[in-house]
Short mmCIF file of C-alpha atoms in Angstrom, two decimals:
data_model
loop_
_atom_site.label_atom_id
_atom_site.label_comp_id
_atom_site.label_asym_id
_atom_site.label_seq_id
_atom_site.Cartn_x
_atom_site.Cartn_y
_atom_site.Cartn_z
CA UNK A 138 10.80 -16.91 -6.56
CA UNK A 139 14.65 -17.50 -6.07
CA UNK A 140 15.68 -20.81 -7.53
CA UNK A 141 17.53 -21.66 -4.43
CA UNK A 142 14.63 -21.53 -1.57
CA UNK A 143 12.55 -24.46 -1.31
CA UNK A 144 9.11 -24.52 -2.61
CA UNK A 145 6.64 -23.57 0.10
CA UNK A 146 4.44 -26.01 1.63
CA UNK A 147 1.43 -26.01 4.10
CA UNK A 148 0.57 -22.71 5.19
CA UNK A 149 3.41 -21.06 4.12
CA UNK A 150 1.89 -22.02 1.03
CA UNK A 151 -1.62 -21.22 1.92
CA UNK A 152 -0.30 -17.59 3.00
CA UNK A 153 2.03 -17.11 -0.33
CA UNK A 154 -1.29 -17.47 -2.41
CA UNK A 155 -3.73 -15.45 -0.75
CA UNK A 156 -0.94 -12.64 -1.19
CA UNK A 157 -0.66 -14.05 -4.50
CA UNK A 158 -3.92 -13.65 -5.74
CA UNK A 159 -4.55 -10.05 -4.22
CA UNK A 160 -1.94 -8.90 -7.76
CA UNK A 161 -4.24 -6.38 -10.44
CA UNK A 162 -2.51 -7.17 -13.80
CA UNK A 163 -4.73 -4.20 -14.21
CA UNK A 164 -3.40 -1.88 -11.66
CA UNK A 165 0.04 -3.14 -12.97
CA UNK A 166 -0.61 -2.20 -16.66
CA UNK A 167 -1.55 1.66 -15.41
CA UNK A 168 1.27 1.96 -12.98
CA UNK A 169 3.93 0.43 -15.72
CA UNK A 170 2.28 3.37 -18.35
CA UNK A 171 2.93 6.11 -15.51
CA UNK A 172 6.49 5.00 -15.02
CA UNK A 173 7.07 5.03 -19.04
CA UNK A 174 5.84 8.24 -19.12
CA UNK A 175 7.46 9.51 -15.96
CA UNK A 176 11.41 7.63 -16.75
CA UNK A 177 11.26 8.11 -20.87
CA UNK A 178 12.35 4.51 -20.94
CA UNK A 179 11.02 1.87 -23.60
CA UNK A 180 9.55 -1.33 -22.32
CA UNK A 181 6.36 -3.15 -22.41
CA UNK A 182 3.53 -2.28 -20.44
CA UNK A 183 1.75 -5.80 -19.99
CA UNK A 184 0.55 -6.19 -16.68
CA UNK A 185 1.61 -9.91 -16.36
CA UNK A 186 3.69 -10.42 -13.20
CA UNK A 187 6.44 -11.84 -15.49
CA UNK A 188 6.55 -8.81 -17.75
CA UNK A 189 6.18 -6.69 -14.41
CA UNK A 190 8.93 -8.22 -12.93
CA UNK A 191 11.26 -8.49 -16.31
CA UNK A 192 11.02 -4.74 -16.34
CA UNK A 193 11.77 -3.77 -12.78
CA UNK A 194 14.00 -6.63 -11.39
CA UNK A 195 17.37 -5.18 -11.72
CA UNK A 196 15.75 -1.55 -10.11
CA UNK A 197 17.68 0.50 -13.27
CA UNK A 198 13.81 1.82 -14.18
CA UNK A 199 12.83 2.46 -10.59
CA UNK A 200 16.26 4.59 -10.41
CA UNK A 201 15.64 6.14 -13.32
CA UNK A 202 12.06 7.03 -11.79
CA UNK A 203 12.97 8.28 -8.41
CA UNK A 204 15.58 10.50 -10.35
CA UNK A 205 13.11 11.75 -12.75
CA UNK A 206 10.22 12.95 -9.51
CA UNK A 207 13.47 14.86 -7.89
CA UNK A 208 15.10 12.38 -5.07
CA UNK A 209 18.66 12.72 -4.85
CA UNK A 210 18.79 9.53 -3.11
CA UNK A 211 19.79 7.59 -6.67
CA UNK A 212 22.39 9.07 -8.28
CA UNK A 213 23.58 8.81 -12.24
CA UNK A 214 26.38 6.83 -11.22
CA UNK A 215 24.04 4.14 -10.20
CA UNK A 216 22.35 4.48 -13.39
CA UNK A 217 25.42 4.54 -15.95
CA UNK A 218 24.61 0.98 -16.93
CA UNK A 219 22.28 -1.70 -16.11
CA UNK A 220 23.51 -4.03 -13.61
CA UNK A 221 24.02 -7.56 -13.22
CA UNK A 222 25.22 -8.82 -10.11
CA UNK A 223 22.02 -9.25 -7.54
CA UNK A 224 23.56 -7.35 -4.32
CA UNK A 225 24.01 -4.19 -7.11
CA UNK A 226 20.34 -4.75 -7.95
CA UNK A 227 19.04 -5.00 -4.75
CA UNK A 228 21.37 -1.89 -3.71
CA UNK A 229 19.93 0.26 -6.63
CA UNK A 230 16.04 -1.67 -5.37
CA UNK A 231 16.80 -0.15 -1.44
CA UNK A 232 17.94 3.43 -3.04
CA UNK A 233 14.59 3.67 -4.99
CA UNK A 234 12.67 2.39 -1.38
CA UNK A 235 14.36 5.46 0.00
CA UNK A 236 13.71 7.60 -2.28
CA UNK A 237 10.06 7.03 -2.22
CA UNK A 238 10.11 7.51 1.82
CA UNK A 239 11.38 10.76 1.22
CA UNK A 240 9.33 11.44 -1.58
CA UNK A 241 6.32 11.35 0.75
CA UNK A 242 5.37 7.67 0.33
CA UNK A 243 3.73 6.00 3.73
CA UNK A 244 5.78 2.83 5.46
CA UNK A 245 2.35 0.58 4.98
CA UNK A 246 2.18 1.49 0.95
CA UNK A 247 6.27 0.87 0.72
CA UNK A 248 7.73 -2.66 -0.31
CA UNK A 249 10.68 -4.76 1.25
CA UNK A 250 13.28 -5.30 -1.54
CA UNK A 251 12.71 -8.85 -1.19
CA UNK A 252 9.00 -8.80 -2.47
CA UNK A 253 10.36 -7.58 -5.86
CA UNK A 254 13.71 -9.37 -6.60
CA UNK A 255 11.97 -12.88 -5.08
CA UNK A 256 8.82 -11.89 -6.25
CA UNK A 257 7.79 -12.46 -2.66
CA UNK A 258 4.96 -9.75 -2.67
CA UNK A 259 4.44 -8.22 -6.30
CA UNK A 260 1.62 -6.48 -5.66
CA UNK A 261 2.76 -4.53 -2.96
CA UNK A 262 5.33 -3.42 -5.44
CA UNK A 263 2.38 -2.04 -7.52
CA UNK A 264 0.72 -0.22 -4.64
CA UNK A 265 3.95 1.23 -3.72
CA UNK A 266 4.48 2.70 -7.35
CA UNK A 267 0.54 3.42 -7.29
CA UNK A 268 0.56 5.96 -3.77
CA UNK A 269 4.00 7.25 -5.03
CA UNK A 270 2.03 8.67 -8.21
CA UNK A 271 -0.64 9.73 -5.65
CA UNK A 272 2.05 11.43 -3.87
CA UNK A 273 3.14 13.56 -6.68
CA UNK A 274 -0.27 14.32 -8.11
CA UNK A 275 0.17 12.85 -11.86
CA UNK A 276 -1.23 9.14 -10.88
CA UNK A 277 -4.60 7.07 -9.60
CA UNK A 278 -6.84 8.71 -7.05
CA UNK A 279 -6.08 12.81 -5.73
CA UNK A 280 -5.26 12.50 -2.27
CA UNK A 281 -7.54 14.11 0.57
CA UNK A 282 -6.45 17.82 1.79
CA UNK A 283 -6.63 19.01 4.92
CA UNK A 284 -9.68 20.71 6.03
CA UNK A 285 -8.93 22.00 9.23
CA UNK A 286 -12.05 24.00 10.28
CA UNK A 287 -12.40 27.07 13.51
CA UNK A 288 -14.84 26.81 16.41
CA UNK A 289 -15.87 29.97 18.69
CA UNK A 290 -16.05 29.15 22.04
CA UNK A 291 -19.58 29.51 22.02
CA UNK A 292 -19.54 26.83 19.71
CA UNK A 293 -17.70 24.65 21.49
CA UNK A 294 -19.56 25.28 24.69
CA UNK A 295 -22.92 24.46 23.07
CA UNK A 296 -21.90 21.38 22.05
CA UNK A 297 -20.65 20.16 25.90
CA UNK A 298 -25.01 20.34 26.75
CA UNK A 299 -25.90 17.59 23.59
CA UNK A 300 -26.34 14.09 25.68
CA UNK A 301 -24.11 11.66 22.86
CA UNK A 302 -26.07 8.53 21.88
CA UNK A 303 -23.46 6.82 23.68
CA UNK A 304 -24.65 7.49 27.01
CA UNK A 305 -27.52 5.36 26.01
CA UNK A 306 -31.31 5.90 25.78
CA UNK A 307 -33.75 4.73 28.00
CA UNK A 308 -36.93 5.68 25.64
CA UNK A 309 -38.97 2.54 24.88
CA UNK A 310 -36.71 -0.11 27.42
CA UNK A 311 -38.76 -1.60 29.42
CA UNK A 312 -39.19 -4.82 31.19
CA UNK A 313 -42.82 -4.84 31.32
CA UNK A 314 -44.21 -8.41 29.92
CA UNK A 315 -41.34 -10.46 30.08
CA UNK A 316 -41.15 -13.69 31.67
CA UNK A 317 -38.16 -15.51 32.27
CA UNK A 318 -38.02 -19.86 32.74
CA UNK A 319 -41.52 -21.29 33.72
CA UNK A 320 -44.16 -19.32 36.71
CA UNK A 321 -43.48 -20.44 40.29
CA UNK A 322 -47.08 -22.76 41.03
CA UNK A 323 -47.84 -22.99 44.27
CA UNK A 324 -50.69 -25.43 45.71
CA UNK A 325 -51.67 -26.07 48.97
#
């Protein structure tokens, strides 16, 4: 985290390790070997979140990566050196967020620049990276295609006579021996 923001407390605290503990060093290690392989960039692949971080923080590798899968949202001027200064970073960090958004990559799988540069959410860092490799095919799981499928109207109009199972059944209900609080006695 930033070493000027307090430490959190209560549930802050509560909430900051549940996302915590949700991080794959794993997941990271694959998703650091794609983005060697997909940037041509030396670094190490450890899936610690302080190796993770180390190599992503200043967003030079994630502009180097959104350059390499075709965005023209980073340029090479942003890349002619590594920068320093943390509005730069977090400039060349937003460039890379849009770059992924127009590479394909949903809003739910994209990160907030804050959850890498105050390592506020890492692992949503690594899911982002992980669906962008989905998105281009070269990375974790294939994605689903669509398999849009053609109904005659005869078709459709036998299916309007099924009853659904929501409607309800009334095969086997019955109320038949059930008693409810103790029997009325009458004497006289």
């Amino acid at each position: 985290m930033s070493a000027n923001r307090a430490t959190k407390s209560g549930l802050a605290r509560e909430a900051q390790d549940k996302i915590n503990s949700k991080y794959s060093e794993e997941l990271a290690c694959k998703v650091l070997q794609w983005v060697q392989q997909n940037t041509g960039e030396s670094f190490s692949t450890d899936g610690s979140k302080e190796n993770f971080y180390e190599v992503l923080n200043d967003g030079y590798i994630l502009g180097r990566l959104a350059m390499n899968l075709g965005s023209k949202k980073v340029a090479d001027k942003d890349l002619s050196k590594r920068q320093t200064m943390s509005f730069k970073k977090m400039d060349l960090i937003g460039k890379f967020i849009e770059a992924a958004k127009g590479l394909g990559v949903a809003d739910c799988d994209r990160f907030q620049t804050v959850d890498l540069t105050d390592q506020a959410n890492l692992n949503q860092v690594v899911v982002c990276l992980d669906a962008l490799g989905r998105k281009m095919g070269t990375f974790g799981v294939k994605e689903a295609t669509k398999n849009e499928r053609q109904f005659t109207k005869e078709q459709l109009d036998a299916g309007k006579n099924v009853i659904s199972l929501q409607y309800g059944s009334n095969q086997g209900a019955s109320q038949a021996g059930q008693n409810f609080g103790c029997q009325r006695h009458i004497i006289d």
